[in-house]
Tab-separated table of C-alpha atoms and ligand atoms in Angstrom:
chain	number	residue	atom	x	y	z
A	1	MET	CA	-197.253	-112.717	27.309
A	2	GLY	CA	-197.890	-116.454	27.419
A	3	ASP	CA	-194.695	-116.839	29.369
A	4	SER	CA	-196.065	-115.088	32.386
A	5	LEU	CA	-198.697	-117.813	32.769
A	6	THR	CA	-195.991	-120.207	33.812
A	7	ARG	CA	-195.556	-118.174	36.964
A	8	VAL	CA	-198.719	-119.633	38.383
A	9	ASN	CA	-197.330	-123.167	37.935
A	10	PRO	CA	-196.014	-124.916	41.034
A	11	ASP	CA	-192.470	-124.168	42.104
A	12	PRO	CA	-190.196	-126.152	39.713
A	13	ARG	CA	-187.891	-127.004	42.619
A	14	ARG	CA	-190.548	-129.485	43.681
A	15	SER	CA	-190.338	-131.384	40.409
A	16	LEU	CA	-186.554	-131.937	40.463
A	17	PRO	CA	-185.650	-135.647	40.408
A	18	SER	CA	-183.898	-137.272	43.377
A	19	VAL	CA	-180.186	-138.060	43.110
A	20	SER	CA	-180.746	-141.782	43.620
A	21	ALA	CA	-183.521	-142.026	41.026
A	22	LEU	CA	-181.538	-140.109	38.413
A	23	ALA	CA	-178.272	-141.952	39.120
A	24	GLY	CA	-180.097	-145.289	39.052
A	25	ARG	CA	-181.607	-144.526	35.668
A	26	VAL	CA	-178.252	-143.443	34.201
A	27	GLY	CA	-176.547	-146.472	35.760
A	28	SER	CA	-178.860	-148.844	33.891
A	29	LEU	CA	-178.561	-146.866	30.633
A	30	ARG	CA	-174.747	-146.677	30.806
A	31	PRO	CA	-173.450	-149.543	32.960
A	32	GLU	CA	-169.901	-148.893	31.687
A	33	LEU	CA	-169.709	-145.555	33.554
A	34	PRO	CA	-168.248	-145.838	37.089
A	35	GLU	CA	-170.902	-145.566	39.781
A	36	TRP	CA	-169.097	-142.859	41.762
A	37	ALA	CA	-169.009	-140.615	38.682
A	38	VAL	CA	-172.686	-141.179	37.905
A	39	VAL	CA	-173.780	-140.361	41.459
A	40	GLN	CA	-171.563	-137.279	41.643
A	41	ALA	CA	-172.753	-136.145	38.211
A	42	ALA	CA	-176.427	-136.600	39.156
A	43	ARG	CA	-175.874	-134.549	42.293
A	44	ARG	CA	-174.148	-131.786	40.303
A	45	VAL	CA	-176.754	-131.633	37.551
A	46	ILE	CA	-179.596	-131.403	40.068
A	47	GLU	CA	-177.766	-128.828	42.185
A	48	GLU	CA	-177.031	-126.715	39.128
A	49	ALA	CA	-180.685	-126.832	38.108
A	50	ARG	CA	-181.726	-125.819	41.616
A	51	ALA	CA	-179.212	-122.966	41.652
A	52	ARG	CA	-180.511	-121.688	38.307
A	53	ILE	CA	-184.066	-121.763	39.590
A	54	ASP	CA	-183.029	-119.848	42.716
A	55	VAL	CA	-181.289	-117.178	40.643
A	56	VAL	CA	-183.958	-116.796	37.973
A	57	LEU	CA	-187.143	-117.162	40.009
A	58	GLY	CA	-186.011	-115.786	43.331
A	59	PRO	CA	-186.877	-117.385	46.677
A	60	ASP	CA	-190.665	-117.049	46.243
A	61	GLY	CA	-190.732	-118.370	42.677
A	62	ALA	CA	-192.141	-115.096	41.369
A	63	GLY	CA	-189.212	-114.026	39.194
A	64	ALA	CA	-188.610	-114.331	35.466
A	65	PRO	CA	-190.456	-116.697	33.098
A	66	ARG	CA	-189.195	-120.213	33.383
A	67	ASP	CA	-188.303	-120.623	29.707
A	68	SER	CA	-185.026	-118.973	30.658
A	69	LEU	CA	-184.265	-121.693	33.210
A	70	ASP	CA	-182.773	-124.108	30.682
A	71	LEU	CA	-184.064	-127.036	32.738
A	72	PRO	CA	-184.025	-130.551	31.272
A	73	THR	CA	-187.398	-131.147	29.644
A	74	SER	CA	-187.617	-134.927	29.770
A	75	ASP	CA	-186.184	-137.974	31.528
A	76	GLU	CA	-183.901	-138.520	28.532
A	77	ASP	CA	-182.718	-134.955	28.759
A	78	TRP	CA	-181.882	-135.284	32.470
A	79	ALA	CA	-180.053	-138.555	31.802
A	80	GLU	CA	-178.152	-137.070	28.865
A	81	ARG	CA	-176.788	-134.246	31.006
A	82	VAL	CA	-175.733	-136.637	33.748
A	83	ILE	CA	-174.017	-138.932	31.223
A	84	ARG	CA	-172.048	-136.018	29.770
A	85	THR	CA	-170.935	-134.821	33.209
A	86	ALA	CA	-170.129	-138.363	34.400
A	87	ARG	CA	-167.977	-138.989	31.318
A	88	THR	CA	-165.973	-135.844	32.052
A	89	LEU	CA	-165.574	-136.808	35.713
A	90	ALA	CA	-164.461	-140.350	34.928
A	91	ARG	CA	-161.957	-139.339	32.285
A	92	ARG	CA	-158.262	-139.914	32.962
A	93	HIS	CA	-156.440	-136.691	33.710
A	94	PRO	CA	-154.046	-135.532	32.408
A	95	ARG	CA	-154.334	-137.230	29.022
A	96	PRO	CA	-151.730	-137.012	26.240
A	97	VAL	CA	-152.559	-134.472	23.538
A	98	VAL	CA	-150.917	-133.325	20.329
A	99	ASN	CA	-149.677	-129.762	20.652
A	100	ALA	CA	-150.208	-128.126	17.266
A	101	THR	CA	-150.231	-124.591	18.676
A	102	GLY	CA	-146.599	-124.053	17.695
A	103	VAL	CA	-145.806	-122.998	21.277
A	104	VAL	CA	-143.136	-125.501	22.345
A	105	LEU	CA	-143.328	-124.643	26.066
A	106	HIS	CA	-147.098	-124.372	26.467
A	107	THR	CA	-148.028	-123.859	30.118
A	108	ASN	CA	-151.510	-125.364	29.732
A	109	LEU	CA	-150.101	-128.366	27.900
A	110	GLY	CA	-147.535	-129.356	30.520
A	111	ARG	CA	-144.587	-127.220	29.334
A	112	ALA	CA	-141.506	-129.212	28.284
A	113	PRO	CA	-142.069	-132.763	27.033
A	114	LEU	CA	-139.565	-135.120	28.662
A	115	ALA	CA	-137.014	-137.022	26.624
A	116	GLU	CA	-137.852	-140.703	26.230
A	117	GLY	CA	-134.764	-141.577	28.256
A	118	ALA	CA	-135.727	-139.182	31.062
A	119	ALA	CA	-139.262	-140.594	31.170
A	120	GLU	CA	-137.853	-144.117	31.259
A	121	ALA	CA	-135.466	-143.187	34.097
A	122	ALA	CA	-138.424	-141.827	36.081
A	123	ARG	CA	-140.525	-144.909	35.297
A	124	ALA	CA	-137.826	-147.304	36.434
A	125	VAL	CA	-137.461	-145.533	39.769
A	126	ALA	CA	-141.208	-145.083	40.186
A	127	ALA	CA	-142.069	-148.724	39.703
A	128	GLY	CA	-139.675	-150.098	42.291
A	129	TYR	CA	-137.214	-149.312	45.052
A	130	SER	CA	-134.107	-147.234	44.439
A	131	ASP	CA	-130.986	-145.994	46.198
A	132	LEU	CA	-132.622	-142.558	46.536
A	133	GLU	CA	-131.091	-141.870	49.948
A	134	LEU	CA	-128.648	-144.730	50.285
A	135	ASP	CA	-124.948	-144.951	49.489
A	136	LEU	CA	-124.550	-148.380	47.879
A	137	ASP	CA	-120.780	-148.418	48.551
A	138	THR	CA	-120.991	-147.923	52.300
A	139	GLY	CA	-124.520	-149.147	52.907
A	140	ARG	CA	-125.123	-145.950	54.882
A	141	ARG	CA	-127.490	-143.105	54.361
A	142	GLY	CA	-126.705	-141.310	51.098
A	143	SER	CA	-127.386	-137.905	49.654
A	144	ARG	CA	-130.678	-137.412	47.852
A	145	LEU	CA	-129.429	-134.570	45.681
A	146	GLY	CA	-125.642	-135.030	45.723
A	147	ALA	CA	-125.362	-136.535	42.241
A	148	LEU	CA	-127.591	-133.853	40.728
A	149	ALA	CA	-125.648	-131.088	42.453
A	150	ALA	CA	-122.298	-132.345	41.110
A	151	LYS	CA	-123.651	-132.429	37.559
A	152	LEU	CA	-125.245	-128.995	37.873
A	153	CYS	CA	-121.926	-127.556	39.098
A	154	GLU	CA	-120.038	-129.194	36.246
A	155	LEU	CA	-122.462	-127.785	33.670
A	156	SER	CA	-122.794	-124.295	35.102
A	157	GLY	CA	-119.466	-123.523	36.707
A	158	ALA	CA	-121.287	-122.788	39.964
A	159	GLU	CA	-119.556	-123.486	43.263
A	160	ALA	CA	-122.629	-125.278	44.586
A	161	ALA	CA	-126.101	-126.262	43.418
A	162	THR	CA	-129.350	-127.742	44.603
A	163	ALA	CA	-132.841	-128.359	43.271
A	164	CYS	CA	-136.382	-128.209	44.587
A	165	ASN	CA	-139.935	-128.756	43.435
A	166	ASN	CA	-140.251	-125.848	40.990
A	167	ASN	CA	-138.858	-122.400	40.409
A	168	ALA	CA	-141.499	-120.632	42.484
A	169	ALA	CA	-140.353	-122.824	45.378
A	170	ALA	CA	-136.723	-122.006	44.549
A	171	VAL	CA	-137.441	-118.274	44.871
A	172	MET	CA	-139.238	-118.822	48.167
A	173	LEU	CA	-136.496	-121.013	49.539
A	174	ALA	CA	-133.764	-118.572	48.549
A	175	VAL	CA	-135.565	-115.487	49.854
A	176	ASP	CA	-136.496	-117.238	53.092
A	177	SER	CA	-132.952	-118.506	53.603
A	178	LEU	CA	-131.239	-115.201	52.840
A	179	ALA	CA	-133.678	-112.560	53.960
A	180	ARG	CA	-136.357	-113.832	56.362
A	181	GLY	CA	-137.481	-110.853	58.452
A	182	ARG	CA	-135.267	-108.538	56.437
A	183	GLU	CA	-135.619	-106.344	53.366
A	184	VAL	CA	-135.403	-107.480	49.751
A	185	ILE	CA	-134.800	-104.742	47.196
A	186	VAL	CA	-136.455	-105.213	43.792
A	187	SER	CA	-136.918	-102.888	40.822
A	188	ARG	CA	-140.488	-101.696	40.210
A	189	GLY	CA	-139.990	-102.777	36.602
A	190	GLU	CA	-139.510	-106.375	37.717
A	191	LEU	CA	-142.400	-106.950	40.129
A	192	VAL	CA	-143.769	-109.492	37.731
A	193	GLU	CA	-146.719	-111.825	37.715
A	194	ILE	CA	-145.905	-115.065	35.952
A	195	GLY	CA	-149.461	-116.392	36.029
A	196	GLY	CA	-150.897	-119.190	38.114
A	197	SER	CA	-150.621	-116.839	41.124
A	198	PHE	CA	-146.841	-116.403	41.119
A	199	ARG	CA	-146.380	-112.726	41.916
A	200	VAL	CA	-143.087	-111.449	43.196
A	201	PRO	CA	-144.623	-109.302	45.997
A	202	ASP	CA	-146.705	-112.262	47.219
A	203	ILE	CA	-143.693	-114.567	47.278
A	204	MET	CA	-141.845	-111.973	49.371
A	205	ALA	CA	-144.725	-111.827	51.812
A	206	ALA	CA	-144.973	-115.615	51.993
A	207	SER	CA	-141.246	-115.847	52.662
A	208	GLY	CA	-141.471	-113.437	55.570
A	209	ALA	CA	-139.316	-110.838	53.851
A	210	LYS	CA	-140.147	-107.168	53.411
A	211	LEU	CA	-140.290	-105.969	49.837
A	212	VAL	CA	-138.569	-102.669	49.112
A	213	GLU	CA	-139.461	-101.365	45.659
A	214	VAL	CA	-137.063	-99.061	43.890
A	215	GLY	CA	-137.034	-97.161	40.615
A	216	THR	CA	-140.074	-96.664	38.414
A	217	THR	CA	-142.040	-98.957	36.135
A	218	ASN	CA	-139.878	-98.140	33.131
A	219	ARG	CA	-136.555	-97.033	34.579
A	220	THR	CA	-134.425	-98.248	37.465
A	221	HIS	CA	-130.845	-97.123	38.070
A	222	LEU	CA	-128.076	-98.634	40.138
A	223	GLN	CA	-128.264	-95.588	42.434
A	224	ASP	CA	-131.882	-96.511	43.230
A	225	PHE	CA	-130.640	-99.783	44.708
A	226	GLU	CA	-127.680	-98.111	46.338
A	227	ARG	CA	-129.819	-95.527	48.126
A	228	ALA	CA	-132.254	-98.183	49.366
A	229	ILE	CA	-129.616	-100.344	51.043
A	230	GLY	CA	-129.791	-100.053	54.811
A	231	PRO	CA	-128.997	-102.054	57.942
A	232	ASP	CA	-131.984	-104.355	57.356
A	233	THR	CA	-131.248	-105.178	53.726
A	234	GLY	CA	-130.964	-108.932	53.270
A	235	LEU	CA	-130.960	-109.331	49.501
A	236	LEU	CA	-130.817	-107.539	46.157
A	237	LEU	CA	-133.106	-109.409	43.766
A	238	LYS	CA	-133.266	-109.264	39.989
A	239	VAL	CA	-136.279	-110.916	38.347
A	240	HIS	CA	-136.344	-111.797	34.685
A	241	ARG	CA	-139.268	-110.318	32.761
A	242	SER	CA	-140.219	-113.728	31.522
A	243	ASN	CA	-143.531	-112.994	29.916
A	244	PHE	CA	-143.458	-109.372	28.838
A	245	SER	CA	-141.005	-106.893	27.412
A	246	GLN	CA	-140.564	-103.148	27.675
A	247	ALA	CA	-139.599	-100.816	24.872
A	248	GLY	CA	-139.095	-97.057	24.641
A	249	PHE	CA	-137.675	-94.959	27.469
A	250	VAL	CA	-136.493	-97.850	29.616
A	251	LYS	CA	-133.520	-98.715	31.784
A	252	GLU	CA	-132.785	-101.747	33.886
A	253	VAL	CA	-129.842	-102.543	36.120
A	254	GLU	CA	-127.531	-105.184	34.675
A	255	LEU	CA	-126.870	-108.203	36.870
A	256	GLY	CA	-123.100	-107.563	36.823
A	257	ASP	CA	-123.598	-104.033	38.170
A	258	LEU	CA	-125.913	-105.299	40.870
A	259	VAL	CA	-123.345	-107.939	41.867
A	260	ALA	CA	-120.596	-105.293	42.128
A	261	LEU	CA	-122.858	-103.160	44.316
A	262	GLY	CA	-123.737	-106.120	46.524
A	263	ARG	CA	-120.044	-106.934	46.989
A	264	ARG	CA	-119.222	-103.365	47.980
A	265	ARG	CA	-122.032	-103.223	50.501
A	266	GLY	CA	-121.873	-106.812	51.736
A	267	VAL	CA	-125.361	-107.761	50.546
A	268	PRO	CA	-126.092	-110.997	48.634
A	269	VAL	CA	-127.463	-110.757	45.092
A	270	MET	CA	-129.886	-113.150	43.507
A	271	GLU	CA	-131.387	-113.516	40.057
A	272	ASP	CA	-134.665	-115.287	39.349
A	273	LEU	CA	-133.883	-116.135	35.748
A	274	GLY	CA	-137.173	-117.964	35.175
A	275	SER	CA	-136.097	-119.799	32.058
A	276	GLY	CA	-132.497	-120.923	31.744
A	277	THR	CA	-130.448	-123.234	29.574
A	278	LEU	CA	-127.133	-124.950	30.186
A	279	ILE	CA	-125.923	-124.626	26.598
A	280	ASP	CA	-125.222	-121.371	24.826
A	281	LEU	CA	-127.893	-120.788	22.174
A	282	THR	CA	-126.961	-117.239	21.206
A	283	ARG	CA	-125.728	-118.388	17.796
A	284	GLU	CA	-129.179	-119.860	17.177
A	285	GLY	CA	-130.610	-116.427	17.924
A	286	PHE	CA	-131.711	-117.039	21.515
A	287	PRO	CA	-131.186	-114.162	24.001
A	288	ALA	CA	-127.801	-114.337	25.727
A	289	GLU	CA	-129.289	-113.916	29.202
A	290	SER	CA	-130.993	-117.314	29.114
A	291	PHE	CA	-127.579	-119.038	29.317
A	292	ALA	CA	-127.485	-119.813	33.052
A	293	PRO	CA	-123.688	-120.350	33.286
A	294	GLY	CA	-123.235	-116.807	31.959
A	295	ARG	CA	-125.398	-115.499	34.786
A	296	VAL	CA	-123.442	-117.544	37.360
A	297	ALA	CA	-120.208	-116.103	35.914
A	298	THR	CA	-121.319	-112.581	36.881
A	299	GLY	CA	-120.654	-113.646	40.475
A	300	ALA	CA	-124.294	-113.605	41.596
A	301	ASP	CA	-124.754	-115.386	44.913
A	302	VAL	CA	-127.738	-117.372	43.596
A	303	VAL	CA	-129.332	-117.889	40.200
A	304	CYS	CA	-132.519	-119.925	39.911
A	305	PHE	CA	-134.651	-121.146	37.017
A	306	SER	CA	-137.229	-123.779	36.044
A	307	GLY	CA	-136.377	-127.345	35.069
A	308	ASP	CA	-139.230	-127.590	32.571
A	309	LYS	CA	-138.840	-124.404	30.563
A	310	LEU	CA	-135.875	-123.929	28.197
A	311	LEU	CA	-133.870	-126.606	30.004
A	312	GLY	CA	-136.363	-129.190	28.736
A	313	GLY	CA	-136.409	-131.396	31.833
A	314	PRO	CA	-139.005	-132.214	34.497
A	315	GLN	CA	-140.746	-129.690	36.729
A	316	ALA	CA	-138.053	-128.511	39.115
A	317	GLY	CA	-136.453	-125.396	40.535
A	318	ILE	CA	-132.720	-125.262	39.985
A	319	LEU	CA	-130.529	-123.179	42.284
A	320	LEU	CA	-126.918	-122.390	41.421
A	321	GLY	CA	-124.628	-120.301	43.578
A	322	ARG	CA	-122.035	-119.837	46.249
A	323	ALA	CA	-121.484	-122.742	48.633
A	324	ALA	CA	-122.437	-120.872	51.802
A	325	VAL	CA	-125.683	-119.663	50.279
A	326	ILE	CA	-126.691	-123.050	48.845
A	327	ASP	CA	-125.807	-124.632	52.203
A	328	ALA	CA	-128.119	-122.224	53.986
A	329	MET	CA	-130.946	-123.363	51.702
A	330	ARG	CA	-130.166	-127.026	52.208
A	331	HIS	CA	-130.439	-126.552	55.962
A	332	ASN	CA	-133.608	-124.491	55.800
A	333	PRO	CA	-136.545	-126.568	57.129
A	334	LEU	CA	-138.589	-125.297	54.170
A	335	SER	CA	-136.375	-127.311	51.819
A	336	ARG	CA	-138.010	-130.495	53.092
A	337	ALA	CA	-141.456	-129.109	52.286
A	338	LEU	CA	-140.338	-127.948	48.857
A	339	ARG	CA	-138.245	-130.951	47.917
A	340	LEU	CA	-138.079	-132.591	44.539
A	341	ASP	CA	-139.640	-136.060	44.379
A	342	LYS	CA	-137.778	-139.157	43.194
A	343	LEU	CA	-139.403	-139.145	39.749
A	344	GLY	CA	-138.253	-135.595	39.190
A	345	ILE	CA	-134.777	-136.368	40.477
A	346	ALA	CA	-134.435	-139.353	38.137
A	347	ALA	CA	-135.699	-137.413	35.103
A	348	LEU	CA	-133.553	-134.378	35.877
A	349	ASP	CA	-130.477	-136.563	36.391
A	350	TRP	CA	-130.994	-138.165	32.966
A	351	THR	CA	-131.552	-134.734	31.395
A	352	LEU	CA	-128.329	-133.356	32.893
A	353	ASP	CA	-126.446	-136.418	31.620
A	354	ALA	CA	-127.664	-135.591	28.113
A	355	TYR	CA	-126.205	-132.090	28.516
A	356	LEU	CA	-122.922	-133.449	29.897
A	357	ALA	CA	-122.585	-135.902	27.012
A	358	GLY	CA	-123.273	-133.192	24.416
A	359	ARG	CA	-126.501	-134.926	23.342
A	360	ALA	CA	-128.949	-132.300	24.581
A	361	ARG	CA	-129.716	-130.719	21.205
A	362	ASP	CA	-130.626	-134.078	19.731
A	363	GLU	CA	-132.297	-135.821	22.639
A	364	ILE	CA	-134.186	-133.180	24.583
A	365	PRO	CA	-137.512	-132.711	22.817
A	366	ALA	CA	-138.010	-129.047	23.749
A	367	LEU	CA	-134.553	-128.124	22.432
A	368	ARG	CA	-134.880	-130.315	19.380
A	369	ARG	CA	-138.207	-128.705	18.482
A	370	MET	CA	-137.021	-125.163	19.101
A	371	LEU	CA	-133.856	-125.702	17.061
A	372	GLU	CA	-135.392	-127.634	14.184
A	373	PRO	CA	-134.652	-125.821	10.901
A	374	PRO	CA	-137.701	-124.334	9.130
A	375	ALA	CA	-137.042	-126.463	6.034
A	376	ALA	CA	-137.766	-129.622	8.056
A	377	LEU	CA	-140.981	-128.082	9.338
A	378	GLU	CA	-142.001	-127.131	5.834
A	379	ALA	CA	-141.504	-130.716	4.646
A	380	ARG	CA	-143.607	-131.996	7.556
A	381	ALA	CA	-146.280	-129.368	6.872
A	382	ARG	CA	-146.468	-130.453	3.223
A	383	SER	CA	-146.772	-134.090	4.234
A	384	LEU	CA	-149.575	-133.267	6.700
A	385	ALA	CA	-151.317	-131.046	4.143
A	386	GLY	CA	-151.247	-133.858	1.574
A	387	ARG	CA	-152.885	-136.263	4.024
A	388	LEU	CA	-155.539	-133.728	5.047
A	389	ALA	CA	-156.363	-132.779	1.456
A	390	ALA	CA	-156.922	-136.481	0.711
A	391	LEU	CA	-159.307	-136.684	3.685
A	392	LEU	CA	-161.293	-133.578	2.759
A	393	LYS	CA	-161.729	-134.631	-0.867
A	394	GLY	CA	-162.249	-131.060	-1.975
A	395	ALA	CA	-164.737	-130.170	0.794
A	396	GLY	CA	-162.574	-127.447	2.257
A	397	GLU	CA	-159.176	-125.941	1.748
A	398	VAL	CA	-155.709	-126.923	2.948
A	399	ARG	CA	-152.797	-124.513	2.617
A	400	VAL	CA	-149.171	-124.616	3.687
A	401	GLU	CA	-147.879	-121.259	4.926
A	402	PRO	CA	-144.842	-119.855	6.737
A	403	GLY	CA	-145.459	-118.361	10.181
A	404	ARG	CA	-143.920	-117.240	13.472
A	405	ALA	CA	-144.350	-119.010	16.814
A	406	PRO	CA	-143.475	-117.777	20.323
A	407	VAL	CA	-141.537	-120.145	22.583
A	408	GLY	CA	-144.073	-119.764	25.423
A	409	GLY	CA	-144.001	-121.038	28.995
A	410	GLY	CA	-143.024	-117.642	30.348
A	411	SER	CA	-139.799	-117.791	28.359
A	412	LEU	CA	-138.218	-115.222	26.085
A	413	PRO	CA	-140.928	-112.587	25.601
A	414	GLY	CA	-140.994	-111.025	22.150
A	415	PHE	CA	-138.783	-113.800	20.798
A	416	GLU	CA	-140.352	-115.837	18.000
A	417	LEU	CA	-139.204	-118.738	15.875
A	418	ASP	CA	-139.821	-119.144	12.156
A	419	THR	CA	-142.250	-121.941	11.541
A	420	TRP	CA	-144.516	-123.580	8.964
A	421	VAL	CA	-148.228	-124.149	9.417
A	422	VAL	CA	-151.087	-125.949	7.729
A	423	ALA	CA	-154.134	-123.684	7.451
A	424	LEU	CA	-157.280	-125.783	7.333
A	425	ARG	CA	-160.635	-124.403	6.195
A	426	THR	CA	-163.659	-126.678	6.405
A	427	PRO	CA	-167.377	-126.221	5.706
A	428	ARG	CA	-168.249	-126.551	9.419
A	429	GLY	CA	-166.061	-123.524	10.262
A	430	ALA	CA	-162.823	-123.017	12.152
A	431	ARG	CA	-164.184	-122.802	15.700
A	432	SER	CA	-166.266	-125.906	15.384
A	433	THR	CA	-163.434	-127.844	13.723
A	434	ALA	CA	-160.960	-126.788	16.425
A	435	GLU	CA	-163.439	-127.939	19.066
A	436	ALA	CA	-163.893	-131.296	17.329
A	437	LEU	CA	-160.102	-131.722	17.210
A	438	ARG	CA	-159.950	-131.074	20.960
A	439	ARG	CA	-162.553	-133.780	21.529
A	440	ALA	CA	-160.861	-136.380	19.304
A	441	SER	CA	-159.676	-139.648	20.860
A	442	THR	CA	-156.161	-138.213	20.859
A	443	PRO	CA	-156.990	-134.531	21.293
A	444	VAL	CA	-155.223	-132.063	19.000
A	445	LEU	CA	-154.759	-128.456	20.090
A	446	ALA	CA	-154.612	-125.885	17.320
A	447	ARG	CA	-154.948	-122.127	16.925
A	448	VAL	CA	-157.936	-120.487	15.268
A	449	GLN	CA	-157.080	-117.513	13.126
A	450	ASP	CA	-159.808	-115.739	11.171
A	451	ASP	CA	-161.682	-118.544	9.407
A	452	ALA	CA	-158.899	-121.138	9.520
A	453	VAL	CA	-157.625	-123.776	11.917
A	454	ILE	CA	-153.865	-123.300	12.101
A	455	LEU	CA	-151.831	-126.440	12.725
A	456	ASP	CA	-148.305	-125.268	13.562
A	457	LEU	CA	-145.557	-127.834	12.995
A	458	ARG	CA	-143.009	-126.155	15.322
A	459	SER	CA	-144.386	-128.105	18.291
A	460	VAL	CA	-145.391	-131.278	16.411
A	461	GLY	CA	-143.042	-134.257	16.232
A	462	ALA	CA	-142.799	-136.339	13.052
A	463	SER	CA	-144.585	-139.253	14.752
A	464	GLU	CA	-147.557	-137.033	15.606
A	465	VAL	CA	-148.545	-136.140	12.057
A	466	ALA	CA	-150.575	-139.357	11.788
A	467	ARG	CA	-152.415	-138.479	15.021
A	468	ILE	CA	-153.444	-135.115	13.582
A	469	GLU	CA	-154.677	-136.883	10.474
A	470	ALA	CA	-156.720	-139.263	12.637
A	471	ALA	CA	-158.242	-136.413	14.638
A	472	VAL	CA	-159.200	-134.517	11.486
A	473	ALA	CA	-160.760	-137.708	10.110
A	474	GLU	CA	-162.813	-138.052	13.334
A	475	SER	CA	-163.878	-134.407	13.102
A	476	LEU	CA	-165.356	-135.004	9.656
A	477	VAL	CA	-167.858	-137.654	10.744
B	1	LIG	C1	-141.672	-119.360	35.314
B	1	LIG	C2	-141.115	-118.422	36.300
B	1	LIG	C3	-141.266	-118.660	37.679
B	1	LIG	C4	-142.034	-119.842	38.194
B	1	LIG	O1	-141.386	-121.030	37.862
B	1	LIG	P1	-142.150	-122.426	38.048
B	1	LIG	O2	-141.139	-123.440	37.657
B	1	LIG	O3	-143.335	-122.372	37.182
B	1	LIG	O4	-142.529	-122.530	39.490
B	1	LIG	C5	-140.716	-117.776	38.549
B	1	LIG	N1	-140.053	-116.677	38.117
B	1	LIG	C6	-139.880	-116.410	36.810
B	1	LIG	C7	-139.150	-115.182	36.397
B	1	LIG	C8	-140.414	-117.288	35.860
B	1	LIG	O5	-140.256	-117.029	34.561
């Protein structure tokens, strides 16, 4: 009952510090923190306190007991909260991390890591001038994407190609170019949400096309498309189910059948492949449909996919297709708004060269990691486990175990790679250890499973083992 006495105290809003006083105090305690971050942090901490008071006490201050307010209790406490917030604000972003989740194409961790050569190509162009839109032979205006397009055609067998900022943009650009103000027919089983607000129906709406859904969630037949085609049909669209799979009583329309139907009825056909490669990985167990040249060979008018998923390049949307269709996109005013920047062009150009030279499997990190044989991962896991056991000195447990890791990044649902992991059990517990690893000077991202931190070597390069060791060492102090 003692709590209720606090209600007669003056309104705590009146005892909040001022931004300038709090920021000044923190500034003298931590002169190394940038002033802008300290001032913004002080403002946030005070505003959050005020908002909590408003919620808990209500406008007249007669609400719940103020123990539940979680207000700072001393000057040090106020300063401490501001310092923590200011540090977060001032931190560089994004920072490099070690991906020990096993998911090679991790959306939250920046998807595909670039090859050293691709990163260097981007750096060289970024740090100076380049012939981005100049023809050095004639001295006249040159084509921004011409070189990329030629390489994409060579690799895919497509008649024409272009690239834009990302695959979501590629879908928008294609739909807008082919079907603005007209109808786009899509199976109900393929109205997917990729995450990060990419939803097929929303993209249709944004592109000014009218979505016509056909079939049911689990089954769509060619006749469903056929019956829906009318005078206003602008496009038949197939969307890859990148991040989920269906089993049981299911039926989807094959791209080849859709292409034949489109030909008969004079309607263009497009596939949003999501994740595509330019080398055939079926022998390595990857699904055949991710081989983009195979999709182009069906005769589809356009096939699009991401540059930074299975391809292993920079963020980009790659569009392969018939010359007239690609031309329409190039002349669409939207293409300027959705265009690929020079860093992306340089990195993608280098990446395509690696494919053309037959070096992709060795030099593209995403491919190299996905194709690395389990025996190599086991050896790396044993080496990491040995180092960690030496650090723990018996205070905890380190085990090497086989596992399975998804590819991630909205690629190949249900498809998993064999992997090897180090399972780490420490006295402070798995959650707390995983958190400490995230806060290490080079953060390490791991999975928590039951009572163990799982460090999965599928997504860890040989040079990163020492960084994991360092992060675990930091987590022990
Ligand atoms: C990933 C994906 C997208 C979005 O691609 P971004 O490159 O992330 O813009 C669109 N469609 C499908 C089917 C996808 O898998």
